[in-house]
Coordinates of C-alpha atoms in Angstrom, one line a residue:
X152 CA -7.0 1.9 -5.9
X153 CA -11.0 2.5 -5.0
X154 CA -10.2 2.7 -0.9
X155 CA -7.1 5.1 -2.0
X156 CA -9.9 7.7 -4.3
X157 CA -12.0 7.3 -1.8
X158 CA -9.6 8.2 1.2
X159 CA -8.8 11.7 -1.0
X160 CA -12.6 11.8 -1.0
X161 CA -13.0 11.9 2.4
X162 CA -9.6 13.8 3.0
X163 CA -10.5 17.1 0.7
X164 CA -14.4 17.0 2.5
X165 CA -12.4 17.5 5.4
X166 CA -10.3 20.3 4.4
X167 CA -12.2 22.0 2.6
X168 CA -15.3 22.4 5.1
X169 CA -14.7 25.5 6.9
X170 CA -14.7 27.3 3.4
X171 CA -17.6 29.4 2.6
X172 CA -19.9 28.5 0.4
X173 CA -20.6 31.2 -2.7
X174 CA -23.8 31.9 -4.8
X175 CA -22.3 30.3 -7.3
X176 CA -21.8 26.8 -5.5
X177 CA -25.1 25.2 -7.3
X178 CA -23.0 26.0 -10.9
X179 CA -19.5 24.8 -9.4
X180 CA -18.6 23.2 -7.1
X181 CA -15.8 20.9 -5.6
X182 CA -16.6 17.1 -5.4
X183 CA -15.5 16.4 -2.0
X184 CA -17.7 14.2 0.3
X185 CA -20.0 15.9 2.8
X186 CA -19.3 14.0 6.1
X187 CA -19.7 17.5 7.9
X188 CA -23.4 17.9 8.1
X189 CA -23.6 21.9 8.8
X190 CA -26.1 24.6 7.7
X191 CA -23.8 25.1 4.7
X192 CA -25.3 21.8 3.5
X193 CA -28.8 23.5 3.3
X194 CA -27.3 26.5 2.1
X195 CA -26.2 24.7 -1.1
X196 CA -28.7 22.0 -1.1
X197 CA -31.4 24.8 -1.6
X198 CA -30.4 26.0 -4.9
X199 CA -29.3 22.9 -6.1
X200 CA -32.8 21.1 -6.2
X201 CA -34.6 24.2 -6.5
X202 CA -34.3 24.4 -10.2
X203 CA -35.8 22.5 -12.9
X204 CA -32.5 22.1 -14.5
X205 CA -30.4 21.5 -12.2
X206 CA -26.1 21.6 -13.1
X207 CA -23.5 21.0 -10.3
X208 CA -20.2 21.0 -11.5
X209 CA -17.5 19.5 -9.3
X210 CA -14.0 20.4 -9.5
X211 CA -11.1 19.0 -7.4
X212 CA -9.5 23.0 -7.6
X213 CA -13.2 24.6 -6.3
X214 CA -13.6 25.8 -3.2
X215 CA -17.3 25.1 -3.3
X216 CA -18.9 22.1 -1.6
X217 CA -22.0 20.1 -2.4
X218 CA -22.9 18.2 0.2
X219 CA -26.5 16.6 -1.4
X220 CA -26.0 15.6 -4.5
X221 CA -22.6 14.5 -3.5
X222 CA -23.2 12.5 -0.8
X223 CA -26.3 11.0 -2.3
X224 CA -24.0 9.4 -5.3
X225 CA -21.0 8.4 -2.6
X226 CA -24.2 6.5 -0.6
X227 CA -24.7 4.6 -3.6
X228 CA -21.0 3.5 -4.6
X229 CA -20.2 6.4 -7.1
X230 CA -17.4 8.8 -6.3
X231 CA -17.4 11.9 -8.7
X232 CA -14.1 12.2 -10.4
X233 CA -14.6 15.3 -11.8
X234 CA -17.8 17.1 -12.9
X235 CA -21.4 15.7 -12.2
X236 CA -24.7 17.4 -14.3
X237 CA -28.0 17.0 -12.8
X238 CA -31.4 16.8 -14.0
X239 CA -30.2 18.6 -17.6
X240 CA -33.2 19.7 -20.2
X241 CA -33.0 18.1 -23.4
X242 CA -30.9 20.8 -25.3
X243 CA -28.7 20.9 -22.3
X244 CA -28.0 17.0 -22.7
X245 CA -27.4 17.6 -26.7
X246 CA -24.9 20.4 -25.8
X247 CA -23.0 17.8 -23.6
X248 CA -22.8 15.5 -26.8
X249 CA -25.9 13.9 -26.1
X250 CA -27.5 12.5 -29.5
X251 CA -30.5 10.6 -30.0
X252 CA -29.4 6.5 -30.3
X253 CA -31.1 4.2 -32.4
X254 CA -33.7 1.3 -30.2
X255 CA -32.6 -2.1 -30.4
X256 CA -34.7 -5.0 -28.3
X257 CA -35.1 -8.3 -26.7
X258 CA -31.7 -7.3 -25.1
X259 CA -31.2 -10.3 -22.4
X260 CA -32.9 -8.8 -19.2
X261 CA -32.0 -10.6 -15.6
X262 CA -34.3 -10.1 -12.7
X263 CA -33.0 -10.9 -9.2
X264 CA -35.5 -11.2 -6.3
X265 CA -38.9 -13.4 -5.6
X266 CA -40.0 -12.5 -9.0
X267 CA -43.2 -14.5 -10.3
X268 CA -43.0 -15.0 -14.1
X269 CA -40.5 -14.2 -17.4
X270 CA -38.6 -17.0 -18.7
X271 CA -35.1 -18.3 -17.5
X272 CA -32.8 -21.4 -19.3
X273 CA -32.4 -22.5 -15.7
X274 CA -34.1 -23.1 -12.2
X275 CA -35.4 -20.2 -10.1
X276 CA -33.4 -21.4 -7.3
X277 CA -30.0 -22.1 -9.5
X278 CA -30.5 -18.9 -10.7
X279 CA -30.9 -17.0 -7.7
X280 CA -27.4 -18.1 -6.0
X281 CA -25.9 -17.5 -9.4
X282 CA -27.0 -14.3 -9.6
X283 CA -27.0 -13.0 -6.3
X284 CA -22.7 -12.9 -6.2
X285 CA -23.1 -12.2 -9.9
X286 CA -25.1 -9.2 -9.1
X287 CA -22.5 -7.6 -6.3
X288 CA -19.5 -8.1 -8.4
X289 CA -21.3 -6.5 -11.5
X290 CA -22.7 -3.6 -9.2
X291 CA -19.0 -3.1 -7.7
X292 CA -17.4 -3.5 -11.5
X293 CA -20.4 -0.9 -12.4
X294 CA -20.2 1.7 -9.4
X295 CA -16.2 1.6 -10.6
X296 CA -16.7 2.1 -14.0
X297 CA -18.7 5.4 -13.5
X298 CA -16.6 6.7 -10.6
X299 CA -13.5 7.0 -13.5
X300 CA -15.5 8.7 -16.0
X301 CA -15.0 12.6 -16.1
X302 CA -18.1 13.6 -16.6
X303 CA -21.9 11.9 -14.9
X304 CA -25.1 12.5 -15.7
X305 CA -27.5 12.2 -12.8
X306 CA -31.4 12.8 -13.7
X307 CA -34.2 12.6 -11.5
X308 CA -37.7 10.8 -12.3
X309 CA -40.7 9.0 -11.2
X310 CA -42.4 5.8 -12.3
X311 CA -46.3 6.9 -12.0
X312 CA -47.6 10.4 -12.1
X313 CA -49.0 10.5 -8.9
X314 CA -46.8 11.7 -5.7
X315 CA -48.3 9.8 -3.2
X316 CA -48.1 6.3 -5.0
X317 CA -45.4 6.4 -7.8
X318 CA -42.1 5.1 -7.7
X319 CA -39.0 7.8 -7.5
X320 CA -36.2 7.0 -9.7
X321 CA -32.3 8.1 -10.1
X322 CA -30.4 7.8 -13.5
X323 CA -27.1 7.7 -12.8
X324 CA -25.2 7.4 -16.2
X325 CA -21.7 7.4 -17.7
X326 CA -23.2 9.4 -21.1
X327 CA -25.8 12.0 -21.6
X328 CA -27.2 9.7 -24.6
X329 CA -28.3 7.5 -22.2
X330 CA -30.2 10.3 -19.6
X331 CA -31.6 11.5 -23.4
X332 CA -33.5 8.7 -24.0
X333 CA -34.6 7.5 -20.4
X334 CA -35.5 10.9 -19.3
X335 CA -38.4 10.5 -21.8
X336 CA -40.5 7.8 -20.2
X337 CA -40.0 9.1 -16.5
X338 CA -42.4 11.3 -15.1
X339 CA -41.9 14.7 -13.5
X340 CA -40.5 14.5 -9.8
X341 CA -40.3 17.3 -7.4
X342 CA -36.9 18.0 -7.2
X343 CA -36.5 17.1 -3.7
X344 CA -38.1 14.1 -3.8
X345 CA -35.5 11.7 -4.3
X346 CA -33.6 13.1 -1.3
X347 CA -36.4 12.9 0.3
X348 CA -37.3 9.3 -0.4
X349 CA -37.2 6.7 1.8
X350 CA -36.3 4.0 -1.4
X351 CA -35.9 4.9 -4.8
X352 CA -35.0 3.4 -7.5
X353 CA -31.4 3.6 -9.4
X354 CA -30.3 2.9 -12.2
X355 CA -26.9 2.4 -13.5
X356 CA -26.1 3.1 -16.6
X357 CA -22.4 2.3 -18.1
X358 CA -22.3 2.6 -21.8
X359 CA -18.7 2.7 -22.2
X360 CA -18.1 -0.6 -20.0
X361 CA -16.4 -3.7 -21.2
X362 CA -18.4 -5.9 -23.1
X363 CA -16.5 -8.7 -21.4
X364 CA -18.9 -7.5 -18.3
X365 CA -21.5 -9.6 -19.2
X366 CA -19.5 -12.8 -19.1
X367 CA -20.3 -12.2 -15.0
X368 CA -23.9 -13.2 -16.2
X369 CA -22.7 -15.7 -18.3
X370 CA -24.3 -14.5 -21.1
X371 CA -21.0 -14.4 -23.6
X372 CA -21.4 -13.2 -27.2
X373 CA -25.0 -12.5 -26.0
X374 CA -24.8 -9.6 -24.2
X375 CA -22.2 -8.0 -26.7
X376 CA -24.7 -5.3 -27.4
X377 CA -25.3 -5.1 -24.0
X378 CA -28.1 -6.2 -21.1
X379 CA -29.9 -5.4 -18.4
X380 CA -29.4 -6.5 -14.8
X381 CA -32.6 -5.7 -12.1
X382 CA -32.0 -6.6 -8.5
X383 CA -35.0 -6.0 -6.5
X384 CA -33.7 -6.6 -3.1
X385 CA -31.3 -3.6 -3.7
X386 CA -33.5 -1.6 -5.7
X387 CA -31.3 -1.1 -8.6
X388 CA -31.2 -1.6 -12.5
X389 CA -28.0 -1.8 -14.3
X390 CA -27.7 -0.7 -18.3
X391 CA -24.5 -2.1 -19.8
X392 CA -23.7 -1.4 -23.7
X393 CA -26.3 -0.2 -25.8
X394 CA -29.0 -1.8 -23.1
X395 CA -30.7 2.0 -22.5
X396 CA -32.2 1.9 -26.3
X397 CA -34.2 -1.1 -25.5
X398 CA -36.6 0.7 -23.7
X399 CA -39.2 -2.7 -24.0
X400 CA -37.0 -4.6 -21.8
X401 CA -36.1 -1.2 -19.7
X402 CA -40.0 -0.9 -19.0
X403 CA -40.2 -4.5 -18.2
X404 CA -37.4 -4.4 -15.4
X405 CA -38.8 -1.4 -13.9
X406 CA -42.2 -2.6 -13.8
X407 CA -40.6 -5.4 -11.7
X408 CA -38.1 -3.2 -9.7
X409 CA -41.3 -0.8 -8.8
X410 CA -44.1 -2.7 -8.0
X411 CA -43.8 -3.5 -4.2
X412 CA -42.7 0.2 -3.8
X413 CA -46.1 1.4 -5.9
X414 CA -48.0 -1.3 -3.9
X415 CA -46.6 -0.3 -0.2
X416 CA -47.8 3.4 -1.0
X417 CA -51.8 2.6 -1.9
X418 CA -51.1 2.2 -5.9
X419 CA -51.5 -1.5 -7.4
X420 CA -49.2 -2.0 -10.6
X421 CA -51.4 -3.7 -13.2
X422 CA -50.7 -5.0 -16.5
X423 CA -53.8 -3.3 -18.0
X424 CA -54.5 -1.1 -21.3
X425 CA -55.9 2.8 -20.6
X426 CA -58.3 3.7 -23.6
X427 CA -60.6 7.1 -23.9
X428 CA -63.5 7.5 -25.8
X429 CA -65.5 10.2 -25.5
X430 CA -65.6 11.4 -21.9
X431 CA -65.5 7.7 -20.8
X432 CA -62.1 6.5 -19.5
X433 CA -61.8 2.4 -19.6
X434 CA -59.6 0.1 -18.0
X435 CA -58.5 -2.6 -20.2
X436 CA -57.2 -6.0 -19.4
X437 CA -56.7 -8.1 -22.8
X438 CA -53.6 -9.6 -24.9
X439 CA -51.3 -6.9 -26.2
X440 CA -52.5 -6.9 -29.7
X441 CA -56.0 -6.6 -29.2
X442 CA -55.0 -3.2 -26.8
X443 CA -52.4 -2.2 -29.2
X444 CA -55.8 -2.3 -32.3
X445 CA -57.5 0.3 -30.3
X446 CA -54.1 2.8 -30.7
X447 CA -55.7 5.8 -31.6
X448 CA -57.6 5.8 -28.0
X449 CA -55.0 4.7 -26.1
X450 CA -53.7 7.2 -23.3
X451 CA -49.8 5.4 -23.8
X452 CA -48.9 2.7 -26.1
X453 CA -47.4 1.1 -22.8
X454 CA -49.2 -1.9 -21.1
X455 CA -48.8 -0.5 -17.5
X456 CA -50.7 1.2 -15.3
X457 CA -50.9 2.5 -11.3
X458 CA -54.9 2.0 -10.0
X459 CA -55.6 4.1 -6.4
X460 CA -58.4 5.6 -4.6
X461 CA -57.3 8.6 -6.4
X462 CA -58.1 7.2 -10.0
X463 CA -55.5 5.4 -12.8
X464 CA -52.7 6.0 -14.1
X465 CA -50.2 5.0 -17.0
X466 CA -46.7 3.9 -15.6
X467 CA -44.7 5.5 -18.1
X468 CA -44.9 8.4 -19.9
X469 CA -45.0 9.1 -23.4
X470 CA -44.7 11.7 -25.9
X471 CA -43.5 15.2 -24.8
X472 CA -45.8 15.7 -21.9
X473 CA -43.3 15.0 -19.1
X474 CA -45.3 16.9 -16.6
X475 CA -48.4 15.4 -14.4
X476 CA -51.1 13.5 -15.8
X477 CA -55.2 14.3 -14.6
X478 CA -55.4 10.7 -12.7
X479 CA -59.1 9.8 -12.2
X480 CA -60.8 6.3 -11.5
X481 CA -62.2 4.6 -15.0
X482 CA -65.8 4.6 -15.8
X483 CA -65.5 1.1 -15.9
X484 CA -63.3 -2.4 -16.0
X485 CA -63.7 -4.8 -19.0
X486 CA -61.7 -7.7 -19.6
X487 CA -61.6 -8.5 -23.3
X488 CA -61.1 -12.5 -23.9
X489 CA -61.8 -14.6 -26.8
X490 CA -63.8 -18.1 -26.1
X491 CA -64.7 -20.1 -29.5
X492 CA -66.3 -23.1 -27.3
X493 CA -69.6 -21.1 -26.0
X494 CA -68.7 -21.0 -23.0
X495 CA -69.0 -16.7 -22.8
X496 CA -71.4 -14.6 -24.0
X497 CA -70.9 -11.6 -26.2
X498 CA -71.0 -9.1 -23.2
X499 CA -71.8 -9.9 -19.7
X500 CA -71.7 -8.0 -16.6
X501 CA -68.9 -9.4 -13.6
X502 CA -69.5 -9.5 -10.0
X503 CA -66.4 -8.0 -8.1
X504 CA -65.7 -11.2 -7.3
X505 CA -65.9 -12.6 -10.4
X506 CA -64.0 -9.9 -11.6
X507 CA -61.2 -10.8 -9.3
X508 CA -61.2 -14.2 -10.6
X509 CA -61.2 -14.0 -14.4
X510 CA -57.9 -11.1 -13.7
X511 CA -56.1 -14.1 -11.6
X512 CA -56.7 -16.2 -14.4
X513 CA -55.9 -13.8 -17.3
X514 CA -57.8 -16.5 -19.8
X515 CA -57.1 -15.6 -23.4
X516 CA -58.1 -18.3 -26.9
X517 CA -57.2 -21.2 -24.4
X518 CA -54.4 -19.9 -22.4
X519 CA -53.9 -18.6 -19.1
X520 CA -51.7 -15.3 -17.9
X521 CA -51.9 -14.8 -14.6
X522 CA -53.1 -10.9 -13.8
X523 CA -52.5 -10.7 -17.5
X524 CA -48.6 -10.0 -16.4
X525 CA -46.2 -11.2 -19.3
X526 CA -43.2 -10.1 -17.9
X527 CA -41.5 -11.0 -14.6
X528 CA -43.1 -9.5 -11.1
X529 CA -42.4 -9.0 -7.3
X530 CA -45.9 -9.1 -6.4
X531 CA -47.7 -12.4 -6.4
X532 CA -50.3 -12.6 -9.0
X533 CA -52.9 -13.6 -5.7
X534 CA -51.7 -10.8 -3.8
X535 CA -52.9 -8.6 -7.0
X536 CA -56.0 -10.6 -7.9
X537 CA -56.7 -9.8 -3.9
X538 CA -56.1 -6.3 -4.0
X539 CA -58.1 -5.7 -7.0
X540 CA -60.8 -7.1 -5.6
X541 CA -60.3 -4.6 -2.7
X542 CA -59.9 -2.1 -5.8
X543 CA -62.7 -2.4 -7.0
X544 CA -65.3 -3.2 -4.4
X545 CA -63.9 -0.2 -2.4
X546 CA -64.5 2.2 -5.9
X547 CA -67.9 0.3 -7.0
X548 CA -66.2 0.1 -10.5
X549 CA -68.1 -1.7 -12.7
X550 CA -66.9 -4.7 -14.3
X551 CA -67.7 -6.6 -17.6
X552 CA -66.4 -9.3 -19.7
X553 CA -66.2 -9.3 -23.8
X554 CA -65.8 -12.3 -26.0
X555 CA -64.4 -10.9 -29.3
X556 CA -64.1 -14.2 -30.8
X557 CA -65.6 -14.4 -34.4
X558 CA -65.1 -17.6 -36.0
X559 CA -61.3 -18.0 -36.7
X560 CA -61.2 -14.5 -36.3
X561 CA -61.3 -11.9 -33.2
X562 CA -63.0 -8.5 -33.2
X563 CA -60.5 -5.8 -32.9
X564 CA -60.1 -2.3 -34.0
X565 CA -63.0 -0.4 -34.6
X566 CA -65.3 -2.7 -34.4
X567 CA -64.0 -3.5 -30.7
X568 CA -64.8 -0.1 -30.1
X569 CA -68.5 -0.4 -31.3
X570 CA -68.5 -3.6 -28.4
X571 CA -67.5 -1.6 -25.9
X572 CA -69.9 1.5 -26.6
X573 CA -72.5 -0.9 -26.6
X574 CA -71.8 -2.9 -23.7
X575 CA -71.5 0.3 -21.4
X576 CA -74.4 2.0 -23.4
X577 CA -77.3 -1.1 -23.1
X578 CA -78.4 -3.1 -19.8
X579 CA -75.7 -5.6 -19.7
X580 CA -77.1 -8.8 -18.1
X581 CA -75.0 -10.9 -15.3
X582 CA -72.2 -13.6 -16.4
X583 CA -74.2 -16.5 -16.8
X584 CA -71.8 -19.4 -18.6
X585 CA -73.3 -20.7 -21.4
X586 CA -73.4 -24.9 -20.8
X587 CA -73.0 -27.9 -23.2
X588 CA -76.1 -29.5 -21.5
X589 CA -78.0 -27.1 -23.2
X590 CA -76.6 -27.5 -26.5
X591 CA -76.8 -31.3 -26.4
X592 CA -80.9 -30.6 -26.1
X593 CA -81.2 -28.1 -28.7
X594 CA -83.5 -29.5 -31.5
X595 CA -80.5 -29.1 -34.2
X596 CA -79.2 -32.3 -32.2
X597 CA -82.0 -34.4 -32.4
X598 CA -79.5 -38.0 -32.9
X599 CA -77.5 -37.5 -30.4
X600 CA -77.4 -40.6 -27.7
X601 CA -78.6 -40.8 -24.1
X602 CA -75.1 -41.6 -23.2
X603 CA -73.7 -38.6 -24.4
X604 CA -76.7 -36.2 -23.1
X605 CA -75.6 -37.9 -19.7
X606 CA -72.5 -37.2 -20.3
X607 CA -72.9 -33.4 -21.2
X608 CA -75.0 -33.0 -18.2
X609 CA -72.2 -35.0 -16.1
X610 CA -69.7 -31.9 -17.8
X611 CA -72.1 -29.2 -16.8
X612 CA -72.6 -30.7 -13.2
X613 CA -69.0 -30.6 -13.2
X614 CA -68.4 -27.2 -13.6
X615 CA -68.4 -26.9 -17.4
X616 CA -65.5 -27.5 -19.9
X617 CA -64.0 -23.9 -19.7
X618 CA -64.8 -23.5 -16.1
X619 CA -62.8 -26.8 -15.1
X620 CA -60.3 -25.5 -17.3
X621 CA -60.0 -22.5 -14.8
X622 CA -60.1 -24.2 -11.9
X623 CA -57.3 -26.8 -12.7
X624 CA -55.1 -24.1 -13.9
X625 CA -55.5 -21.9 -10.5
X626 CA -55.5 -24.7 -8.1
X627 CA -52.1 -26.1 -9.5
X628 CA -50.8 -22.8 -9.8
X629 CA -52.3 -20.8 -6.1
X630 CA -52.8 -23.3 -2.8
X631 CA -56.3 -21.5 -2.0
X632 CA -58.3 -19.0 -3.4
X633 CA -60.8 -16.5 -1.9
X634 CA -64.4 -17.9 -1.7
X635 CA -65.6 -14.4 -3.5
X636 CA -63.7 -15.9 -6.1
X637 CA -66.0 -17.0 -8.5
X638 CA -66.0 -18.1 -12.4

């Protein structure tokens, strides 16, 4: 049935290419595919991408052609049936039917690819040659199911505000619902850009699917509601069911899908918290709560952000701004960690190297997240600690560490805020780890045996308690780090 559409496709192109090609061809046109690449192509194309709210409707009865949009969506397995709408404002969407769908989350979310990270019920290697067939049968089932809907939505997008390291996305959707509410975290994209780009991003979206689809996954009564699909080896993101109102796990596969792209074009992806205060902008590395306390100074609620030579960046946008966002480098790096044993002092000031190394370890109230990355990742967390390094040597960004551990309780809020006005106000001194030797001798221990001063000095000799702790973690988890590397 597919082969037999798609011979028509090719059929009416043909037959209809010697037609001229009206004014009116970026409003209506007919949704044959271009295989004729003549300077009627540009002569549509123009006018097509030229507006910021784009509409190309294609009827079967036209006598118009687009050959860019058109060929773009037959390149990546969608035939138009009838009409196609592209890059639609908001109001536009809404008088298509579009209507704003309530959020759900923790929507199961697959990630095919050398990811690092996330959580799966089975091996990485099981799940890799389950999902790889998985993945081209859903894609096909996918690509089908929107090539029989009447009407698509197509909207163009970027991950990252800045053009020369962001990410360039494609929505290609069965419902205007679904463009409604995923339109809002993309930025802005020139709207030749994605013809332009050499690998962007698309996503899928088929709302009106089976919810039998999922049993490809073998996710059952599980993905009822729906779920989301990433593939990073094809560069794609499928939304089945209700999927596009979880937006948390939406981010969370993108992140993934766009972070060797970001990374090939000068950007680094980080899992990192943007806060202003004042004229000081701060880069943020800490546990999602204690960014989340500091809301009111947050650039986006989203922990996600591109760093360049150019300055930083939040991956997502939020709110109604849409447009470009003033990217500048931070006054300064400061990773927030909580350590009841001693071990870190209130403030300190980090070497780059030691800055490199306490990101790669991503050391929280006795547990480790590597590049502070909670979600699943193309890049390796090395490859990241590395590049940051690079970051931040090459920027002279300076770097400090925070314990905001208080007892039983952690400083947060407010009163985090106070810290960090302090620590970038005063004369911070160097990270110098605070040792148990030292406490064994102070005078409040006076009782305490030989054995056991030996013994502290044995733990200090050693490395310390917290800083064995680091290197055991790293070395099982990376075969060799950096000698810059440094607790």
């Amino acid at each position: 049935m597919r082969n037999l559409l798609l011979n028509r496709f090719i059929l009416g192109s043909l037959s209809h290419r010697s037609y001229p090609i009206s004014p009116d061809a970026a409003s209506a046109t007919n949704s044959s595919l271009p295989f004729a690449l003549s300077s009627r192509r540009n002569e549509v194309s123009a006018p097509l991408f030229e507006d910021d709210a784009e509409k190309a409707a294609f009827s079967r009865g036209g006598t118009g052609i687009s050959y860019g949009l058109n060929w773009a969506l037959a390149g990546k397995g969608v035939i138009v049936k009838d009409k196609a709408f592209q890059n639609l404002k908001p109001y536009e969407l809404q008088q298509n039917g579009a209507t704003v769908a309530e959020s759900l989350s923790g929507l199961p979310v697959h990630v095919r690819g050398n990811v690092h990270g996330g959580s799966s019920e089975i091996s990485k290697a099981q799940f890799g040659k389950l999902l790889k067939q998985a993945c081209f049968n859903l894609n096909f089932m996918v690509t089908t199911h929107i090539s029989s809907i009447t009407e698509i939505f197509v909207h163009d997008g970027a991950i990252g505000s800045s053009p020369k390291c962001d990410a360039k996305v494609r929505i290609i959707s069965d419902n205007p619902s679904a463009v409604l509410t995923l339109s809002s975290i993309l930025w802005r994209t020139p709207t030749r850009a994605i013809s332009h780009d050499s690998c962007p991003l698309i996503i899928y979206v088929a709302t009106s699917i089976s919810p039998s689809t999922g049993d490809i996954l073998g996710l059952g009564a599980q993905g009822n509601n729906g779920f989301i699909a990433a593939d990073v080896e094809r560069s794609s993101l499928i939304l089945c069911g209700k999927a596009f109102t979880d937006l948390k796990g939406t981010k969370e596969a993108l992140t993934a899908l766009s972070g060797p792209i970001i990374s090939s074009r000068g950007g680094l992806p980080l899992s990192a918290g943007l806060l202003v205060t004042g004229d000081w902008m701060i880069l943020l590395f800490t546990t999602e709560d204690t960014i989340l306390s500091c809301s009111d100074l947050l650039i986006s609620r989203d922990i996600g952000i591109i760093l360049s030579s150019e300055g930083v960046s939040p991956l997502f946008q939020s709110g109604n701004s849409g447009g470009s966002y003033p990217s500048k480098l931070p006054i300064a790096v400061i990773f927030v960690s909580s350590d009841s044993s001693g071990t870190f002092p209130s403030a300190s000031k980090l070497s780059p190297g030691q800055a490199a190394y306490h990101f790669l370890a991503g050391y929280h109230s006795g547990k480790f997240l590597p590049a502070y990355s909670k979600g699943p990742s193309a890049i390796d967390p090395l490859y990241l600690a590395k590049a940051f390094l690079s970051k931040v040597k090459e920027n002279q960004l300076p770097s400090f560490l925070i314990n905001i551990s208080k007892g039983e309780k952690h400083i947060t809020g407010e009163d985090l805020i106070k810290l960090l006005h302090a620590t970038l106000s005063k004369n911070i001194p160097h990270f110098e780890p605070k040792g148990w030797f030292r406490q064994c001798l102070n005078p409040l221990h006076p009782l305490l045996a030989d054995a056991i001063k030996i013994s502290c000095l044995l733990s200090v000799l050693a490395g310390g308690v917290l800083r064995g702790k680091y290197k055991i973690f790293l070395s099982n988890k990376f075969q060799e780090l950096p000698e810059e590397f440094t607790f």
